[in-house]
XYZ file of C-alpha atoms in Angstrom:
337
model
C 0.000 0.000 0.000
C 2.833 2.351 0.942
C 4.627 1.548 -2.338
C 1.452 2.278 -4.313
C 0.997 5.579 -2.508
C 4.616 6.588 -3.154
C 4.285 5.725 -6.834
C 1.148 7.865 -7.144
C 2.851 10.857 -5.466
C 5.873 10.603 -7.785
C 3.643 10.350 -10.836
C 1.599 13.357 -9.715
C 4.741 15.469 -9.209
C 5.984 14.445 -12.644
C 2.740 15.554 -14.272
C 2.876 18.889 -12.434
C 6.413 19.520 -13.636
C 5.486 18.748 -17.234
C 2.509 21.072 -17.031
C 4.566 23.920 -15.587
C 7.225 23.671 -18.276
C 4.945 23.447 -21.302
C 4.101 27.117 -22.007
C 5.330 27.105 -25.596
C 7.322 30.343 -25.122
C 10.869 31.074 -26.152
C 11.564 34.125 -23.970
C 11.434 34.804 -20.262
C 8.137 32.970 -19.788
C 9.720 29.804 -21.135
C 12.336 30.054 -18.433
C 9.733 30.085 -15.689
C 9.256 33.859 -15.519
C 6.036 34.822 -13.733
C 3.447 36.411 -16.043
C 2.854 40.100 -15.372
C -0.192 42.056 -16.546
C 0.595 45.438 -18.116
C -2.216 47.894 -18.829
C -1.483 49.630 -22.132
C -3.138 52.869 -23.261
C -3.722 53.415 -26.967
C -5.667 55.551 -29.429
C -7.891 53.797 -32.007
C -5.715 54.051 -35.107
C -3.014 52.083 -36.903
C -0.099 54.239 -35.743
C -0.937 53.746 -32.080
C -1.958 50.093 -32.171
C 0.062 48.324 -34.843
C 3.069 47.279 -32.766
C 1.265 46.281 -29.589
C -1.431 44.352 -31.468
C 1.255 42.575 -33.504
C 2.934 41.641 -30.220
C -0.292 40.205 -28.830
C -1.131 38.246 -31.984
C 2.350 36.832 -32.575
C 3.018 36.067 -28.902
C 6.086 38.281 -28.429
C 4.717 39.664 -25.170
C 3.717 36.227 -23.948
C 7.246 35.012 -24.660
C 8.494 37.691 -22.274
C 6.011 36.817 -19.549
C 3.801 39.830 -20.250
C 0.011 39.826 -20.466
C -1.231 42.974 -22.225
C -4.523 44.602 -21.291
C -5.509 47.289 -23.815
C -7.270 50.469 -22.672
C -8.587 52.963 -25.237
C -8.175 56.747 -24.923
C -8.971 59.667 -27.202
C -5.700 61.596 -26.976
C -2.196 61.803 -25.537
C -2.778 64.281 -22.686
C -5.562 62.053 -21.326
C -3.236 59.054 -21.486
C -0.561 60.903 -19.514
C -3.140 61.861 -16.880
C -4.151 58.189 -16.616
C -0.495 57.211 -16.152
C -0.231 59.606 -13.251
C -3.395 58.233 -11.630
C -2.056 54.690 -11.926
C -5.007 53.390 -13.939
C -2.623 52.342 -16.724
C 1.041 51.313 -16.798
C 2.342 52.388 -20.207
C 0.918 54.504 -22.988
C 1.395 55.747 -26.529
C 1.385 59.430 -27.500
C 1.614 61.330 -30.758
C 3.609 64.519 -31.461
C 1.507 67.148 -29.690
C 1.517 65.584 -26.211
C 5.330 65.429 -26.030
C 5.418 68.815 -24.373
C 4.269 67.070 -21.167
C 7.230 64.652 -20.817
C 9.538 67.596 -21.429
C 7.826 69.346 -18.522
C 8.410 66.319 -16.300
C 4.969 64.718 -16.354
C 6.127 61.444 -17.947
C 9.205 59.539 -19.129
C 9.694 58.132 -22.629
C 11.042 54.566 -22.675
C 10.672 53.724 -26.377
C 10.581 55.607 -29.659
C 7.696 54.461 -31.858
C 7.934 56.212 -35.211
C 8.098 59.473 -37.084
C 4.561 60.239 -38.115
C 3.581 60.885 -41.688
C -0.141 61.470 -41.295
C -0.229 65.204 -42.164
C -0.372 66.291 -45.785
C -0.922 69.384 -47.899
C -3.117 68.373 -50.839
C -3.860 70.526 -53.872
C -6.545 70.283 -56.526
C -5.127 69.802 -60.017
C -8.368 71.144 -61.513
C -7.833 74.336 -59.507
C -4.335 74.686 -60.897
C -2.411 73.381 -57.895
C 0.098 70.833 -59.124
C 3.104 71.859 -57.010
C 3.815 73.912 -53.908
C 4.623 77.072 -55.887
C 1.076 76.979 -57.271
C -0.296 77.670 -53.783
C 0.304 81.402 -54.213
C -3.008 83.242 -54.250
C -4.993 80.080 -53.530
C -7.571 79.375 -50.817
C -6.418 76.736 -48.346
C -8.455 75.019 -45.626
C -6.630 74.137 -42.404
C -7.364 73.467 -38.730
C -5.247 76.119 -37.048
C -3.133 75.152 -34.056
C -2.574 71.617 -35.291
C 0.477 69.815 -36.643
C -1.081 70.140 -40.113
C -0.813 73.913 -39.888
C 2.886 73.469 -39.121
C 3.343 71.342 -42.242
C 1.525 74.027 -44.233
C 3.857 76.719 -42.850
C 6.901 74.657 -43.851
C 5.438 73.988 -47.287
C 4.784 77.670 -47.939
C 8.279 78.564 -46.733
C 9.840 76.052 -49.121
C 8.068 77.801 -51.984
C 9.184 81.208 -50.724
C 5.657 82.057 -49.617
C 4.008 83.146 -46.363
C 0.423 83.038 -45.142
C 0.013 86.556 -46.514
C 0.394 85.071 -49.999
C -2.609 82.763 -49.592
C -6.140 82.850 -48.197
C -6.557 80.588 -45.173
C -9.891 79.173 -44.051
C -9.905 77.744 -40.512
C -12.111 74.635 -40.366
C -12.560 71.493 -38.332
C -11.511 68.163 -39.798
C -14.851 67.061 -41.251
C -15.481 70.472 -42.823
C -12.050 70.388 -44.479
C -12.882 67.125 -46.242
C -16.230 68.470 -47.448
C -14.745 71.758 -48.641
C -12.010 70.059 -50.663
C -14.248 67.472 -52.284
C -16.906 70.063 -53.147
C -14.340 72.393 -54.700
C -14.919 75.206 -52.191
C -11.153 75.478 -51.604
C -8.094 74.996 -53.784
C -5.975 73.061 -51.284
C -6.055 71.689 -47.757
C -3.689 70.858 -44.921
C -5.038 67.962 -42.858
C -4.250 64.512 -41.488
C -5.157 60.847 -41.915
C -7.784 59.453 -42.319
C -9.112 62.765 -43.734
C -6.325 62.740 -46.329
C -7.311 59.239 -47.412
C -10.974 60.203 -47.732
C -10.055 63.185 -49.921
C -7.747 61.206 -52.205
C -10.212 58.324 -52.495
C -13.023 60.661 -53.546
C -11.045 63.006 -55.806
C -8.765 60.466 -57.472
C -6.154 62.022 -59.775
C -7.486 65.506 -59.035
C -5.931 65.289 -55.534
C -2.205 66.087 -55.615
C -0.160 65.389 -52.479
C 2.197 68.375 -52.281
C 3.987 67.651 -49.007
C 3.881 65.586 -45.818
C 5.652 65.103 -42.481
C 8.431 62.995 -43.951
C 9.427 65.817 -46.280
C 10.257 68.018 -43.291
C 11.408 65.422 -40.748
C 14.687 67.250 -40.043
C 12.921 70.558 -39.438
C 9.824 69.247 -37.683
C 10.131 65.607 -36.563
C 6.624 64.308 -35.921
C 7.554 61.951 -33.092
C 5.389 59.243 -31.524
C 6.622 57.519 -28.357
C 5.832 55.031 -25.596
C 5.970 56.354 -22.048
C 5.439 55.754 -18.347
C 4.947 58.022 -15.375
C 8.049 59.403 -13.644
C 9.655 56.792 -11.396
C 7.861 53.804 -12.921
C 10.896 52.640 -14.885
C 13.109 52.604 -11.800
C 10.585 50.740 -9.653
C 9.559 48.280 -12.380
C 12.822 47.838 -14.278
C 12.369 44.140 -15.081
C 8.734 44.438 -16.186
C 9.412 47.443 -18.399
C 12.414 45.756 -19.987
C 10.392 42.622 -20.785
C 7.531 44.708 -22.191
C 9.947 46.665 -24.390
C 11.573 43.454 -25.643
C 8.149 42.199 -26.696
C 7.370 45.558 -28.289
C 10.595 45.545 -30.315
C 10.089 41.971 -31.545
C 6.595 42.971 -32.658
C 8.002 46.084 -34.318
C 10.296 43.907 -36.438
C 7.415 41.621 -37.398
C 5.220 44.610 -38.292
C 7.706 46.003 -40.823
C 7.284 43.017 -43.183
C 3.593 42.415 -42.477
C 1.861 45.811 -42.618
C -1.283 44.466 -44.279
C -1.759 41.571 -41.886
C -1.250 43.827 -38.890
C -3.729 46.346 -40.340
C -6.395 43.606 -40.351
C -5.604 42.820 -36.709
C -5.919 46.488 -35.779
C -9.233 46.725 -37.636
C -10.537 43.763 -35.655
C -9.443 45.350 -32.376
C -11.164 48.680 -33.008
C -14.081 47.209 -35.025
C -13.696 49.246 -38.217
C -13.432 48.523 -41.937
C -10.062 46.820 -42.654
C -9.566 48.863 -45.839
C -9.709 52.128 -43.877
C -6.978 50.898 -41.539
C -4.921 49.531 -44.420
C -4.853 53.039 -45.865
C -3.304 54.265 -42.607
C -0.202 52.105 -43.061
C 1.429 55.079 -44.773
C 0.967 57.284 -41.702
C 4.413 56.548 -40.281
C 8.007 55.697 -41.041
C 7.993 52.137 -39.689
C 11.491 51.035 -38.679
C 13.140 47.919 -37.269
C 14.921 47.529 -33.946
C 18.256 47.544 -35.773
C 17.416 50.826 -37.465
C 16.331 52.298 -34.131
C 19.666 51.369 -32.562
C 21.465 53.149 -35.408
C 19.391 56.283 -34.763
C 20.401 56.154 -31.098
C 24.068 55.412 -31.682
C 24.655 58.168 -34.240
C 22.740 60.776 -32.216
C 19.914 61.176 -34.727
C 17.180 60.207 -32.270
C 18.412 62.609 -29.607
C 18.482 65.278 -32.324
C 14.829 64.613 -33.152
C 13.784 65.172 -29.544
C 15.962 68.298 -29.254
C 14.417 69.749 -32.381
C 10.988 68.925 -31.037
C 11.695 71.057 -27.971
C 12.797 73.952 -30.155
C 9.602 73.683 -32.196
C 7.485 73.766 -29.032
C 9.305 76.929 -27.956
C 8.762 78.530 -31.373
C 5.059 77.632 -31.157
C 4.749 79.170 -27.678
C 3.880 75.866 -26.004
C 7.161 75.664 -24.092
C 9.433 78.300 -22.611
C 13.185 78.283 -23.102
C 13.528 77.829 -19.346
C 11.535 74.581 -19.561
C 13.873 73.063 -22.153
C 16.125 70.378 -20.696
C 18.566 67.662 -21.757
C 16.802 64.938 -23.730
C 18.393 62.143 -21.664
C 16.560 63.432 -18.571
C 13.190 62.266 -19.916
C 14.043 59.833 -22.740
C 15.280 56.508 -21.325
C 17.778 55.455 -23.987
C 19.166 52.681 -21.746
C 15.820 50.885 -21.711
C 15.793 50.831 -25.507
C 19.409 49.675 -25.747
C 18.953 46.883 -23.200
C 15.723 45.698 -24.810
C 17.464 45.408 -28.171
C 20.176 43.050 -26.865
């Protein structure tokens, strides 16, 4: 009886060990790392979601012992406020909200991409085939946005100023309507409005400029961030999350269409509309990101961003500070190893 009992105990232990080791992962989780839930804030578009959704679908987070819980927000400032309250752990922000990390309200632990969602579009039928043709034309724009900045840079390239054109300040939906109806000669707006205009107007819509054209002058940066002090207190978790993020980033580069379908499923929209957003960013690999860090290009982007905020009156010169004080380059470097 005792021998039978001993045999049953040994068999039970063996089964438990097999069960514990069979998680199918190749990263930290496969080595027995405890799974950690990370609440991730996003905005419902391809630029914000593509990497993290790719990581969920391909298992790169699971391999690192990370369980991602997605939480939707409307904008970057709201995400940063949620970080501070502790309701989320990490979040994604676009260009405009970066003034807050500079002011000490958050820390950036990973660069996401340079955005390319803003465009200046002219109407060929209205005689706007290049940026020089904008002189004397009527242009719709939402003032105070990044699209207005792209318009300013476009006009400057052509040797023009706003005094050389007629500006009409409109909200996003009105801009689309005005351009399609022919009420204006050109527009400065962002995706998906740009896609709607080009889809409707066809060859009549001429893309004159975009963010990528002026990346050195006005880098349209998107980043991943945490609240101040989080990285120090949760070093291991943040490193594992970033490793999963970077592996997903590499997968995303060669599978934009597949990832677009996954994003569409997540936010319950038409896949074609998300597929059109795949041109909204300069999607890079981990290796390319490391090159940007090593040669100082990435630091230069964030420095230039500060200067642009000062020029726009959103930041004072006194609030400018060294990039390395709020951008955690070491997290990125360690995650890429």
